[in-house]
């Protein structure tokens, strides 16, 4: 995109060359330091954002408490109707917002559109949820008593998001939190502030049309604002997406003030190919999983386990295919892989490749930075002698570590022997092998797939992972329960006061 096209896009989304990064129902005249949003495809600045200061955060938080008090009075299906309209507004802006995701984050345009589609899907799902925030009724052990549980709005929710899904993760949280009756404060990644401002404007316009309270607060900044928010005792829930390092810090602070955290952290996802697998199917799964989004999905395939009888053929096919992957401008329809997010991501990738070599790894293909403006790298395959220390870490770049195995027990053991537990997959045509992988004695991850890669989850299920991935679950199924508080009610309509467990207490 040239400068004129970029300016037209910013204009269409209500963005300017200089923007406020704090919103409490009005855009605050913040005096925080300037943040430059950079296009990873060119390394050029797209626009500037003034970060929220701690004082700005205070205004946003105070307003969020007010908005919560008003919003929780709205019946849930009416809240759902607002989210339905937000879904419609996102449909209207799908194209420009998808372009902005691509411009600011660097994922290919088809994935930029896919990300906005995920927001729309979340809105649709949440509208349905708004009439299904069910509580159970129980039979009381006491005569003429009724016992049941209800789910109430929780409060203002803090949402911290990562750069790689700059708007979808907000929608996973925001659409559900909104129907649950919560207000929220969003602290997006400091690397992708423009998509956050554009999204907030789209959602706020819907609230204004409906005279709804300003439930979508925004405080843009780095770790410092995240830390202020995490420590804020007005927020009963902090939903944080990002690295394990960040989650460990956030989780401890939130636990220290006895509030809830919902952590969606790093993955180190393994894909197993058995000797009976459909290898064409497996090849497609490996390729999208390892190269898609330039290796910058939490569900990216990072470890490939190949049965020794098919390993040579699969490796040969991958090594031939990797150099043919069309790398370039993510706005170009032909491109399959765009840039990584910034210079530091390239440094981290190169350091990981060096470490892998020191630990016995052999680079089979790729391994270099591409000499052009912006932050482009070659997708890389490293053959490793087994699980070495570097394969137990998540490097957020397109590096695929390949190792061989002999039998299912061995590979399940290897697969699970990392600290993270997000997504996993196996390619096999054996029903027994598939079921074993999905069983309690199989994958230890939050997501386990058969004949599908590790990447690209649907929103209908609960998304998240175990171990250092943080244990949080978002999006579909009963994930909404994290955004509400449960209350158990017992109502006595008799004329006696019997105590539970038959306890007698008479004067
Ligand atoms: P990051 O951890 O650097 O930053 C994520 C967010 O946390 C940012 O908004 C950042 O400002 C904030 N932050 C950092 N330190 C903080 C602190 N101490 N207190 C409060 N906030 C803090 O991650 P990133 O580089 O933006 O994203 C990549 C990471 O996110 C990868 O590890 C990836 O696997 C993970 N991720 C996980 C999921 C999931 O659902 N499990 C989804 C997307 C990304």
PDB file of C-alpha atoms in Angstrom, residues 102-270:
ATOM      1  CA  UNK A 102      -2.509  -6.836   7.703  1.00  0.00           C
ATOM      2  CA  UNK A 103      -0.866  -3.414   7.558  1.00  0.00           C
ATOM      3  CA  UNK A 104      -0.052  -3.199  11.252  1.00  0.00           C
ATOM      4  CA  UNK A 105       0.597  -6.861  12.130  1.00  0.00           C
ATOM      5  CA  UNK A 106       1.831  -8.276   8.808  1.00  0.00           C
ATOM      6  CA  UNK A 107      -0.360 -11.376   8.428  1.00  0.00           C
ATOM      7  CA  UNK A 108      -1.537 -12.003   4.855  1.00  0.00           C
ATOM      8  CA  UNK A 109      -4.729 -10.236   3.826  1.00  0.00           C
ATOM      9  CA  UNK A 110      -6.768 -13.445   3.705  1.00  0.00           C
ATOM     10  CA  UNK A 111      -5.828 -13.976   7.369  1.00  0.00           C
ATOM     11  CA  UNK A 112      -6.522 -10.308   8.147  1.00  0.00           C
ATOM     12  CA  UNK A 113     -10.052 -10.823   6.825  1.00  0.00           C
ATOM     13  CA  UNK A 114     -10.226 -14.148   8.673  1.00  0.00           C
ATOM     14  CA  UNK A 115      -9.404 -12.373  11.898  1.00  0.00           C
ATOM     15  CA  UNK A 116     -12.313  -9.946  11.469  1.00  0.00           C
ATOM     16  CA  UNK A 117     -14.534 -12.873  10.483  1.00  0.00           C
ATOM     17  CA  UNK A 118     -13.579 -14.470  13.805  1.00  0.00           C
ATOM     18  CA  UNK A 119     -14.787 -11.316  15.579  1.00  0.00           C
ATOM     19  CA  UNK A 120     -18.084 -11.535  13.681  1.00  0.00           C
ATOM     20  CA  UNK A 121     -18.409 -15.227  14.547  1.00  0.00           C
ATOM     21  CA  UNK A 122     -17.766 -14.377  18.200  1.00  0.00           C
ATOM     22  CA  UNK A 123     -20.491 -11.722  18.108  1.00  0.00           C
ATOM     23  CA  UNK A 124     -22.956 -14.229  16.629  1.00  0.00           C
ATOM     24  CA  UNK A 125     -22.037 -16.850  19.218  1.00  0.00           C
ATOM     25  CA  UNK A 126     -22.357 -14.367  22.075  1.00  0.00           C
ATOM     26  CA  UNK A 127     -25.822 -13.251  20.904  1.00  0.00           C
ATOM     27  CA  UNK A 128     -26.973 -16.845  21.353  1.00  0.00           C
ATOM     28  CA  UNK A 129     -25.224 -17.060  24.710  1.00  0.00           C
ATOM     29  CA  UNK A 130     -27.132 -13.996  25.905  1.00  0.00           C
ATOM     30  CA  UNK A 131     -30.269 -16.155  26.192  1.00  0.00           C
ATOM     31  CA  UNK A 132     -28.433 -19.178  27.570  1.00  0.00           C
ATOM     32  CA  UNK A 133     -26.559 -18.013  30.668  1.00  0.00           C
ATOM     33  CA  UNK A 134     -28.125 -20.954  32.439  1.00  0.00           C
ATOM     34  CA  UNK A 135     -27.924 -21.806  36.104  1.00  0.00           C
ATOM     35  CA  UNK A 136     -28.957 -25.192  37.521  1.00  0.00           C
ATOM     36  CA  UNK A 137     -31.666 -25.966  40.014  1.00  0.00           C
ATOM     37  CA  UNK A 138     -31.050 -28.568  42.705  1.00  0.00           C
ATOM     38  CA  UNK A 139     -33.342 -30.497  44.980  1.00  0.00           C
ATOM     39  CA  UNK A 140     -33.032 -29.188  48.509  1.00  0.00           C
ATOM     40  CA  UNK A 141     -32.713 -31.747  51.299  1.00  0.00           C
ATOM     41  CA  UNK A 142     -35.071 -29.592  53.348  1.00  0.00           C
ATOM     42  CA  UNK A 143     -38.868 -29.642  53.246  1.00  0.00           C
ATOM     43  CA  UNK A 144     -40.448 -26.819  51.169  1.00  0.00           C
ATOM     44  CA  UNK A 145     -37.132 -25.278  50.242  1.00  0.00           C
ATOM     45  CA  UNK A 146     -35.966 -24.361  46.765  1.00  0.00           C
ATOM     46  CA  UNK A 147     -32.316 -24.344  45.775  1.00  0.00           C
ATOM     47  CA  UNK A 148     -30.796 -23.019  42.589  1.00  0.00           C
ATOM     48  CA  UNK A 149     -27.843 -21.134  41.214  1.00  0.00           C
ATOM     49  CA  UNK A 150     -27.709 -17.923  39.238  1.00  0.00           C
ATOM     50  CA  UNK A 151     -24.964 -16.251  37.250  1.00  0.00           C
ATOM     51  CA  UNK A 152     -24.522 -12.533  37.811  1.00  0.00           C
ATOM     52  CA  UNK A 153     -22.385  -9.964  35.973  1.00  0.00           C
ATOM     53  CA  UNK A 154     -18.892  -9.938  37.432  1.00  0.00           C
ATOM     54  CA  UNK A 155     -17.608  -6.377  37.132  1.00  0.00           C
ATOM     55  CA  UNK A 156     -15.177  -4.407  35.007  1.00  0.00           C
ATOM     56  CA  UNK A 157     -12.845  -6.876  33.294  1.00  0.00           C
ATOM     57  CA  UNK A 158      -9.226  -6.136  32.321  1.00  0.00           C
ATOM     58  CA  UNK A 159      -8.259  -7.493  28.910  1.00  0.00           C
ATOM     59  CA  UNK A 160      -4.579  -7.678  27.947  1.00  0.00           C
ATOM     60  CA  UNK A 161      -3.899  -8.828  24.383  1.00  0.00           C
ATOM     61  CA  UNK A 162      -0.919  -9.927  22.282  1.00  0.00           C
ATOM     62  CA  UNK A 163       0.152  -8.511  18.906  1.00  0.00           C
ATOM     63  CA  UNK A 164      -0.449 -11.607  16.790  1.00  0.00           C
ATOM     64  CA  UNK A 165      -4.256 -11.599  16.995  1.00  0.00           C
ATOM     65  CA  UNK A 166      -4.600  -7.884  17.593  1.00  0.00           C
ATOM     66  CA  UNK A 167      -8.402  -7.736  17.428  1.00  0.00           C
ATOM     67  CA  UNK A 168      -9.810 -11.304  17.479  1.00  0.00           C
ATOM     68  CA  UNK A 169      -8.684 -11.930  21.054  1.00  0.00           C
ATOM     69  CA  UNK A 170     -10.413  -8.741  22.158  1.00  0.00           C
ATOM     70  CA  UNK A 171     -13.595 -10.067  20.520  1.00  0.00           C
ATOM     71  CA  UNK A 172     -13.270 -13.478  22.220  1.00  0.00           C
ATOM     72  CA  UNK A 173     -13.345 -11.629  25.495  1.00  0.00           C
ATOM     73  CA  UNK A 174     -15.419  -8.564  24.741  1.00  0.00           C
ATOM     74  CA  UNK A 175     -18.410 -10.177  23.015  1.00  0.00           C
ATOM     75  CA  UNK A 176     -18.824 -12.697  25.824  1.00  0.00           C
ATOM     76  CA  UNK A 177     -18.090 -10.239  28.654  1.00  0.00           C
ATOM     77  CA  UNK A 178     -20.606  -7.787  27.159  1.00  0.00           C
ATOM     78  CA  UNK A 179     -23.497 -10.260  27.103  1.00  0.00           C
ATOM     79  CA  UNK A 180     -22.518 -11.357  30.617  1.00  0.00           C
ATOM     80  CA  UNK A 181     -23.091  -7.770  31.778  1.00  0.00           C
ATOM     81  CA  UNK A 182     -19.483  -6.697  32.309  1.00  0.00           C
ATOM     82  CA  UNK A 183     -17.719  -3.533  31.293  1.00  0.00           C
ATOM     83  CA  UNK A 184     -14.095  -3.826  30.256  1.00  0.00           C
ATOM     84  CA  UNK A 185     -10.783  -2.069  29.876  1.00  0.00           C
ATOM     85  CA  UNK A 186      -8.605  -3.183  26.990  1.00  0.00           C
ATOM     86  CA  UNK A 187      -4.840  -2.923  27.089  1.00  0.00           C
ATOM     87  CA  UNK A 188      -3.811  -4.022  23.613  1.00  0.00           C
ATOM     88  CA  UNK A 189      -0.274  -4.847  22.530  1.00  0.00           C
ATOM     89  CA  UNK A 190       1.775  -1.681  22.203  1.00  0.00           C
ATOM     90  CA  UNK A 191       2.860  -3.007  18.798  1.00  0.00           C
ATOM     91  CA  UNK A 192      -0.664  -2.935  17.341  1.00  0.00           C
ATOM     92  CA  UNK A 193      -2.394   0.138  18.808  1.00  0.00           C
ATOM     93  CA  UNK A 194      -4.174   1.304  15.624  1.00  0.00           C
ATOM     94  CA  UNK A 195      -6.300  -1.808  15.190  1.00  0.00           C
ATOM     95  CA  UNK A 196      -7.348  -1.405  18.842  1.00  0.00           C
ATOM     96  CA  UNK A 197      -8.412   2.209  18.361  1.00  0.00           C
ATOM     97  CA  UNK A 198     -10.317   1.372  15.160  1.00  0.00           C
ATOM     98  CA  UNK A 199     -12.127  -1.528  16.868  1.00  0.00           C
ATOM     99  CA  UNK A 200     -13.020   0.587  19.895  1.00  0.00           C
ATOM    100  CA  UNK A 201     -14.486   3.262  17.583  1.00  0.00           C
ATOM    101  CA  UNK A 202     -16.610   0.717  15.713  1.00  0.00           C
ATOM    102  CA  UNK A 203     -17.966  -0.777  18.952  1.00  0.00           C
ATOM    103  CA  UNK A 204     -18.484   2.603  20.642  1.00  0.00           C
ATOM    104  CA  UNK A 205     -20.546   3.905  17.691  1.00  0.00           C
ATOM    105  CA  UNK A 206     -22.983   1.027  18.261  1.00  0.00           C
ATOM    106  CA  UNK A 207     -23.210   1.822  21.987  1.00  0.00           C
ATOM    107  CA  UNK A 208     -23.933   5.479  21.225  1.00  0.00           C
ATOM    108  CA  UNK A 209     -26.667   4.656  18.710  1.00  0.00           C
ATOM    109  CA  UNK A 210     -28.358   2.649  21.451  1.00  0.00           C
ATOM    110  CA  UNK A 211     -27.733   5.039  24.363  1.00  0.00           C
ATOM    111  CA  UNK A 212     -25.796   2.252  26.049  1.00  0.00           C
ATOM    112  CA  UNK A 213     -23.098   2.971  28.654  1.00  0.00           C
ATOM    113  CA  UNK A 214     -19.497   3.140  27.396  1.00  0.00           C
ATOM    114  CA  UNK A 215     -18.480  -0.394  28.380  1.00  0.00           C
ATOM    115  CA  UNK A 216     -15.485  -0.634  26.053  1.00  0.00           C
ATOM    116  CA  UNK A 217     -12.652   1.299  27.733  1.00  0.00           C
ATOM    117  CA  UNK A 218      -9.177   1.459  26.234  1.00  0.00           C
ATOM    118  CA  UNK A 219      -5.769   2.181  27.755  1.00  0.00           C
ATOM    119  CA  UNK A 220      -2.893   1.835  25.307  1.00  0.00           C
ATOM    120  CA  UNK A 221       0.618   1.440  26.622  1.00  0.00           C
ATOM    121  CA  UNK A 222       3.309  -1.060  27.408  1.00  0.00           C
ATOM    122  CA  UNK A 223       3.928  -3.353  30.314  1.00  0.00           C
ATOM    123  CA  UNK A 224       3.670  -0.454  32.820  1.00  0.00           C
ATOM    124  CA  UNK A 225      -0.022   0.160  32.071  1.00  0.00           C
ATOM    125  CA  UNK A 226      -0.583  -3.604  32.085  1.00  0.00           C
ATOM    126  CA  UNK A 227       0.935  -3.749  35.547  1.00  0.00           C
ATOM    127  CA  UNK A 228      -1.240  -0.900  36.869  1.00  0.00           C
ATOM    128  CA  UNK A 229      -4.300  -2.663  35.507  1.00  0.00           C
ATOM    129  CA  UNK A 230      -3.300  -6.070  36.862  1.00  0.00           C
ATOM    130  CA  UNK A 231      -2.952  -4.635  40.370  1.00  0.00           C
ATOM    131  CA  UNK A 232      -6.289  -2.759  40.228  1.00  0.00           C
ATOM    132  CA  UNK A 233      -8.590  -4.235  42.874  1.00  0.00           C
ATOM    133  CA  UNK A 234     -11.658  -2.854  41.047  1.00  0.00           C
ATOM    134  CA  UNK A 235     -11.155  -5.501  38.345  1.00  0.00           C
ATOM    135  CA  UNK A 236     -12.330  -8.939  39.510  1.00  0.00           C
ATOM    136  CA  UNK A 237     -11.004 -10.618  36.346  1.00  0.00           C
ATOM    137  CA  UNK A 238      -7.873 -10.080  34.293  1.00  0.00           C
ATOM    138  CA  UNK A 239      -7.922 -11.946  31.010  1.00  0.00           C
ATOM    139  CA  UNK A 240      -4.386 -11.904  29.640  1.00  0.00           C
ATOM    140  CA  UNK A 241      -3.057 -13.286  26.371  1.00  0.00           C
ATOM    141  CA  UNK A 242       0.658 -13.347  25.619  1.00  0.00           C
ATOM    142  CA  UNK A 243       3.915 -14.970  26.583  1.00  0.00           C
ATOM    143  CA  UNK A 244       4.440 -17.317  29.528  1.00  0.00           C
ATOM    144  CA  UNK A 245       6.737 -14.679  31.045  1.00  0.00           C
ATOM    145  CA  UNK A 246       3.906 -12.134  31.011  1.00  0.00           C
ATOM    146  CA  UNK A 247       1.346 -14.643  32.320  1.00  0.00           C
ATOM    147  CA  UNK A 248       3.558 -15.661  35.205  1.00  0.00           C
ATOM    148  CA  UNK A 249       3.867 -12.016  36.293  1.00  0.00           C
ATOM    149  CA  UNK A 250       0.161 -11.232  35.811  1.00  0.00           C
ATOM    150  CA  UNK A 251      -1.056 -14.468  37.402  1.00  0.00           C
ATOM    151  CA  UNK A 252       0.928 -13.913  40.579  1.00  0.00           C
ATOM    152  CA  UNK A 253      -0.218 -10.324  41.070  1.00  0.00           C
ATOM    153  CA  UNK A 254      -3.866 -11.202  40.419  1.00  0.00           C
ATOM    154  CA  UNK A 255      -3.688 -14.223  42.752  1.00  0.00           C
ATOM    155  CA  UNK A 256      -2.112 -11.971  45.390  1.00  0.00           C
ATOM    156  CA  UNK A 257      -5.238  -9.826  45.462  1.00  0.00           C
ATOM    157  CA  UNK A 258      -7.513 -12.909  45.344  1.00  0.00           C
ATOM    158  CA  UNK A 259      -9.039 -12.017  41.997  1.00  0.00           C
ATOM    159  CA  UNK A 260      -9.413 -14.238  38.932  1.00  0.00           C
ATOM    160  CA  UNK A 261      -7.079 -14.488  36.007  1.00  0.00           C
ATOM    161  CA  UNK A 262      -7.766 -16.102  32.679  1.00  0.00           C
ATOM    162  CA  UNK A 263      -4.408 -16.845  31.093  1.00  0.00           C
ATOM    163  CA  UNK A 264      -3.894 -17.674  27.402  1.00  0.00           C
ATOM    164  CA  UNK A 265      -0.150 -18.069  27.037  1.00  0.00           C
ATOM    165  CA  UNK A 266       2.492 -19.519  24.775  1.00  0.00           C
ATOM    166  CA  UNK A 267       2.323 -22.888  23.066  1.00  0.00           C
ATOM    167  CA  UNK A 268       4.901 -25.337  21.757  1.00  0.00           C
ATOM    168  CA  UNK A 269       2.690 -27.379  19.538  1.00  0.00           C
ATOM    169  CA  UNK A 270       3.564 -30.815  18.259  1.00  0.00           C
TER     170      UNK A 270
END
